[in-house]
Coordinates of N, CA and C in Angstrom, one line a residue:
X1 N 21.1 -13.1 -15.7 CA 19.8 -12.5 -15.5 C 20.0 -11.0 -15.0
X2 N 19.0 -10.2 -15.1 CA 18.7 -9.0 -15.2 C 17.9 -8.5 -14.2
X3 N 17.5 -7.4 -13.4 CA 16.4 -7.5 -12.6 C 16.9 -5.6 -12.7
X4 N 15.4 -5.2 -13.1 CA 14.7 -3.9 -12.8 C 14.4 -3.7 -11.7
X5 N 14.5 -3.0 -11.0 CA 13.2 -2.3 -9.7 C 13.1 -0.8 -9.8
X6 N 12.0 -1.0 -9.5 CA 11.3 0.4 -9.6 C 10.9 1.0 -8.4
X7 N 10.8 2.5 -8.4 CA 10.6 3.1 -6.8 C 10.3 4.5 -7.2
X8 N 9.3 4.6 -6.0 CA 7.9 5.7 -6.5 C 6.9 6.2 -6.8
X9 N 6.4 6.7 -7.3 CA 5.3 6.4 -7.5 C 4.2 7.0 -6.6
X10 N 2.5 6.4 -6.6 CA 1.9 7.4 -5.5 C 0.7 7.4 -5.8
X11 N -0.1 8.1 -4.8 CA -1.0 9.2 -5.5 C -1.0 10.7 -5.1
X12 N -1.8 11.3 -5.8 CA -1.4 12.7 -6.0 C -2.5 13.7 -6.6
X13 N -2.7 14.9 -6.0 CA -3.6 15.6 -7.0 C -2.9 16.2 -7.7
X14 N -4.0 16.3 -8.9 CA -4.1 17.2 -10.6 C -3.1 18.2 -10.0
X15 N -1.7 18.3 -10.8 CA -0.8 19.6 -10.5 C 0.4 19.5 -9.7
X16 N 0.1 18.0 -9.1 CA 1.1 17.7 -8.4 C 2.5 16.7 -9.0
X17 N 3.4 16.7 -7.8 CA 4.3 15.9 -8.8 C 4.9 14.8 -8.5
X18 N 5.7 13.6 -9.0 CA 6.2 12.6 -8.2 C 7.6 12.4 -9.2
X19 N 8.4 11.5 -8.7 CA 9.3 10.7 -9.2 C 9.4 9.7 -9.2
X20 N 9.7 9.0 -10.4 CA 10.0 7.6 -10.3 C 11.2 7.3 -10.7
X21 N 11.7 5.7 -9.9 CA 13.0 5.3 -10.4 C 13.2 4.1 -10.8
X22 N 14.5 3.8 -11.0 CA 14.6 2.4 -11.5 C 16.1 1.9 -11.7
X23 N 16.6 0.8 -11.3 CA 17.7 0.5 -11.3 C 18.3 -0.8 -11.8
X24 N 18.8 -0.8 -13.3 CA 19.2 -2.2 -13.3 C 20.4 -2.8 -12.7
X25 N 20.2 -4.2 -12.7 CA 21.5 -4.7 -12.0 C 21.9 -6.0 -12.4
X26 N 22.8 -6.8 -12.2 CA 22.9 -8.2 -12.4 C 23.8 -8.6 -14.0
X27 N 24.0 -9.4 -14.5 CA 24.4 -9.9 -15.2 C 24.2 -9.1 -16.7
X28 N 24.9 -8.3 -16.7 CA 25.0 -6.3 -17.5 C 26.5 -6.4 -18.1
X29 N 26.7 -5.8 -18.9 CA 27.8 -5.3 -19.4 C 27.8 -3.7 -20.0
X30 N 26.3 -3.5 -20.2 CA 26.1 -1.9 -20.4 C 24.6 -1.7 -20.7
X31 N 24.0 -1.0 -20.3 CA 22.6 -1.0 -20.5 C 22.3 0.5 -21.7
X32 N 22.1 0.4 -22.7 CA 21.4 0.9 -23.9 C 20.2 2.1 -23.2
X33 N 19.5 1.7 -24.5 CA 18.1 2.2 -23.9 C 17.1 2.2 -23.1
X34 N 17.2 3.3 -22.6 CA 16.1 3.0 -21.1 C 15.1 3.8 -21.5
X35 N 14.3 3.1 -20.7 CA 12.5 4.1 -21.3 C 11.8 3.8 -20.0
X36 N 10.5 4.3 -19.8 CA 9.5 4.1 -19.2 C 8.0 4.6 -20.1
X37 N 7.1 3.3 -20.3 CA 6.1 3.1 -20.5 C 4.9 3.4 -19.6
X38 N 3.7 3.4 -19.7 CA 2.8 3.2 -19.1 C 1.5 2.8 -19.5
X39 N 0.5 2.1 -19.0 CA -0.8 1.4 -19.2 C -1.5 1.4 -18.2
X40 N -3.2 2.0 -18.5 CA -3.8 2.4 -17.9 C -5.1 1.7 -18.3
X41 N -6.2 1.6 -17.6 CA -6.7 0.4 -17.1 C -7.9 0.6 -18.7
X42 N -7.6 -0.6 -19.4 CA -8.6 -1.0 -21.0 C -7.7 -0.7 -21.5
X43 N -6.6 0.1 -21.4 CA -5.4 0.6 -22.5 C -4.4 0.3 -23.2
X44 N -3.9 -0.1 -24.6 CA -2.6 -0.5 -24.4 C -1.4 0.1 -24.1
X45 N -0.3 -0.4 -23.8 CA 0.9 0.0 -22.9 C 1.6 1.1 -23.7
X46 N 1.8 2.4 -23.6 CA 2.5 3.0 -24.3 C 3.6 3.6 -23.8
X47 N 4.8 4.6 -24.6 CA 5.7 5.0 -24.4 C 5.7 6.3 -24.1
X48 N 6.3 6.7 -22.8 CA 6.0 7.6 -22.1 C 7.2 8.3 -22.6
X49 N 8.2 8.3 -22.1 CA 9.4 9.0 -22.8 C 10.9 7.7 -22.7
X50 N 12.2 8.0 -23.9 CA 13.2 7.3 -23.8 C 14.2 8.0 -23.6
X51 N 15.4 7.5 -23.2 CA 16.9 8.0 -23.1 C 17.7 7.3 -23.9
X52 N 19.1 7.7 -24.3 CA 19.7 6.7 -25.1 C 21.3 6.8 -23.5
X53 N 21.9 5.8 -25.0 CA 23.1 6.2 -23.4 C 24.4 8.2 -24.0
X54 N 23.5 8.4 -24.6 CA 24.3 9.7 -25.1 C 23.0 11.2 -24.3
X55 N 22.3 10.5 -23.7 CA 21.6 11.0 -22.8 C 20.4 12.2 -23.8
X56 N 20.2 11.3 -24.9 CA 19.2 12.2 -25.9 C 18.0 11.3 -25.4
X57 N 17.1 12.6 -25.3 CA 15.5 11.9 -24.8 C 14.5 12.2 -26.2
X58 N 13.3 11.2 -26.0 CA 12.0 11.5 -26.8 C 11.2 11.7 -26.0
X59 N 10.0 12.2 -26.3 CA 8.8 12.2 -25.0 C 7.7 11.7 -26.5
X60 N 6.4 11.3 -25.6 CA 5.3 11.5 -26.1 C 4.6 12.7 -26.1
X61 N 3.6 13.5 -27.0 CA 3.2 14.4 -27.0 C 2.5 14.7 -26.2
X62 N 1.8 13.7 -25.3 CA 0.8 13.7 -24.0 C 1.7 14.3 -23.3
X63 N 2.8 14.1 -22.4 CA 3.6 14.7 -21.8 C 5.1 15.4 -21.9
X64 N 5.0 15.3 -22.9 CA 6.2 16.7 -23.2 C 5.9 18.1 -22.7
X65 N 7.2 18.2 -22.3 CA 7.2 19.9 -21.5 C 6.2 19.7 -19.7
X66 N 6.1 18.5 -19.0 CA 5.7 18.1 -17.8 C 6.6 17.1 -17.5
X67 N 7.0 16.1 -18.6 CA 7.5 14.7 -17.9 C 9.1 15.3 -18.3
X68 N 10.4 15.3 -17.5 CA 11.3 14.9 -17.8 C 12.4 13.6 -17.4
X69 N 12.9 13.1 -18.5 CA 13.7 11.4 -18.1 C 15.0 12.0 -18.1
X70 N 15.8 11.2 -17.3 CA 17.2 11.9 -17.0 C 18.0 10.2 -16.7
X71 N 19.1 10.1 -16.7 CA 20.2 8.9 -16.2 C 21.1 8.7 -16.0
X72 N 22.2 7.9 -15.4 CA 23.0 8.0 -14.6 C 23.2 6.8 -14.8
X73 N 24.6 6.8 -16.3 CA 25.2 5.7 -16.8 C 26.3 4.6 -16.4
X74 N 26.6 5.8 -14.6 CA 27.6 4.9 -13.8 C 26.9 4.2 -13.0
X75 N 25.7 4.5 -12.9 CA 24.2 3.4 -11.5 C 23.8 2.5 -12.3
X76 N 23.7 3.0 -13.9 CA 22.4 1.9 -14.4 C 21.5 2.0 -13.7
X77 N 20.8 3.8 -14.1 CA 19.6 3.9 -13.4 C 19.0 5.4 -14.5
X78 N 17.6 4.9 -14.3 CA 16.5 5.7 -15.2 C 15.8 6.3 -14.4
X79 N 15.3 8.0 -14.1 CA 14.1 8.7 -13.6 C 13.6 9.6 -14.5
X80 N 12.4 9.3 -13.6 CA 11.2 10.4 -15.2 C 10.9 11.2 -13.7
X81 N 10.9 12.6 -14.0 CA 10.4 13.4 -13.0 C 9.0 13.7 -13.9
X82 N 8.0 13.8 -13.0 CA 6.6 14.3 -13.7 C 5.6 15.0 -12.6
X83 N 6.0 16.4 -13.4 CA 5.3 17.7 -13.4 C 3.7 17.7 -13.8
X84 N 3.0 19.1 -13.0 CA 1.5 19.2 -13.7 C 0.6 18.0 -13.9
X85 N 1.1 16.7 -13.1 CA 0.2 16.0 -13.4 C -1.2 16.2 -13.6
X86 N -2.3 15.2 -14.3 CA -3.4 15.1 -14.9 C -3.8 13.8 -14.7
X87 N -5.2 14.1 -14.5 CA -6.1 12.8 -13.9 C -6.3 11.2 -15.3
X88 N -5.4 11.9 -16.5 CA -5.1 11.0 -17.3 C -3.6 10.6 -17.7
X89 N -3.1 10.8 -16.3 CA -1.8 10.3 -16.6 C -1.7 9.0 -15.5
X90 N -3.2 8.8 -14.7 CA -3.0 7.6 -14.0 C -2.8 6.6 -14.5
X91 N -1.7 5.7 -14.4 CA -1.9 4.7 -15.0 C -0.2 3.8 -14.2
X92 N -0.3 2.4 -14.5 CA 0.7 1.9 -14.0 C 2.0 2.1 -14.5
X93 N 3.0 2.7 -14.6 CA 4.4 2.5 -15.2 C 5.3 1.7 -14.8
X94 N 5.6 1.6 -16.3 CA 6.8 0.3 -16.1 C 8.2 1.2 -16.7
X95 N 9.3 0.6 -16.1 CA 10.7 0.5 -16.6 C 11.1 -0.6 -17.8
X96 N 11.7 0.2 -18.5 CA 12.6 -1.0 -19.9 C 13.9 -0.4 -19.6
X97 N 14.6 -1.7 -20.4 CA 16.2 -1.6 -20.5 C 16.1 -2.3 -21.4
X98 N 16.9 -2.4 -22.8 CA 17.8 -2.9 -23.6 C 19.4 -3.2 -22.9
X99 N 19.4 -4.8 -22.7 CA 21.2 -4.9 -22.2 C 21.9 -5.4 -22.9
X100 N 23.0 -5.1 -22.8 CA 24.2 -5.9 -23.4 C 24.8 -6.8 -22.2
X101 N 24.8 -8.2 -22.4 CA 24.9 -9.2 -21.3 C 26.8 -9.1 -21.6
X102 N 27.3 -9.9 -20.5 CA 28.6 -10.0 -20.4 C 29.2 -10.7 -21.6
X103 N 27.6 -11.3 -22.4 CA 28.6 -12.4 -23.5 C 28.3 -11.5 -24.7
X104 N 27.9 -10.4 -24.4 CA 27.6 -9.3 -25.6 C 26.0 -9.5 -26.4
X105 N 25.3 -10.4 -26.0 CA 24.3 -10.6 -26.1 C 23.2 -9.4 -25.4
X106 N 22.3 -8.8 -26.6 CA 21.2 -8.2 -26.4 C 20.1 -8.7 -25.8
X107 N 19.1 -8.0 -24.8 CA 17.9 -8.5 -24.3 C 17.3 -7.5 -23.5
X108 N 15.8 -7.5 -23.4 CA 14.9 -6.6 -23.3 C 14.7 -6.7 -22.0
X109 N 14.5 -5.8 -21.0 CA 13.8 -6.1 -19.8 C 12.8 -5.0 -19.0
X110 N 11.7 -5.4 -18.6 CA 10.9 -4.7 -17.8 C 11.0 -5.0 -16.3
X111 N 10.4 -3.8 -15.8 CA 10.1 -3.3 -14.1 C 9.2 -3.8 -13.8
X112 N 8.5 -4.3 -13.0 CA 7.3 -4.8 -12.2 C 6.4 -3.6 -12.1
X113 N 6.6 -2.7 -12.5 CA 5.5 -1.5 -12.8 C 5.3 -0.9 -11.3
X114 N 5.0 0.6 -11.4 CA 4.6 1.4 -10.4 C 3.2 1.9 -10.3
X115 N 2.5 2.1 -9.6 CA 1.2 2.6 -10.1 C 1.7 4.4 -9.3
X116 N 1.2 4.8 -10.4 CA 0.5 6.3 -10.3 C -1.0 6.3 -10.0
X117 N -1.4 7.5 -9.2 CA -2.8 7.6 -9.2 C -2.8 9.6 -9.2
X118 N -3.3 10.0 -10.1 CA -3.8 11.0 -10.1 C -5.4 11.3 -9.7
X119 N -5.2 12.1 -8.6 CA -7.4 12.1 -8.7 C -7.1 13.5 -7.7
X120 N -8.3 14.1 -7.7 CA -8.6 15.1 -6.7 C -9.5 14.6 -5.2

């Protein structure tokens, strides 16, 4: 078994900034792709930005050039620093990992989510 935790998070005004983190642990043999999602309240859950383990990122166009994802492949750990926030970037985020288990076996896992709150 696998276990995400996440740490972070907030509230904040329009402009301000936070960090979030996340750390896998447990029954791993290398953790793949890391991302953070988020879903905001009627919304479905989308992809906020990814990492690979060659440390190449995507962003979504909502937050490119504010959000950056960065990692640290000796922790098995994922942060999105986020800049300029905006009163539509509130929303809960979550942590993913793609693992490679000890038996070489793939599997997907999520964070318990962080809430952001942007507001003035």
């Amino acid at each position: 078994q696998v276990e995400l935790v996440e740490s972070g998070g907030g509230s904040v005004q329009p402009g301000g900034s936070l960090r979030l983190s996340c750390k896998a642990s447990g029954n791993l043999f290398s953790v793949l792709t890391m991302a953070w999602h988020r879903q905001a309240p009627g919304k479905q859950r989308e992809l906020v930005a990814s990492i690979n383990t060659r440390r190449s990122a995507n962003y979504a166009d909502s937050v490119r050039g504010r959000f950056t994802i960065s990692r640290d492949n000796a922790k098995n750990t994922v942060s999105l620093e986020l800049n300029s926030l905006k009163p539509e970037d509130t929303a809960v985020y979550y942590c993913y990992a793609r693992i490679t288990h000890n038996d070489l076996k793939q599997s997907d896992y999520w964070g318990q989510g962080t809430q952001v709150t942007v507001s003035s």
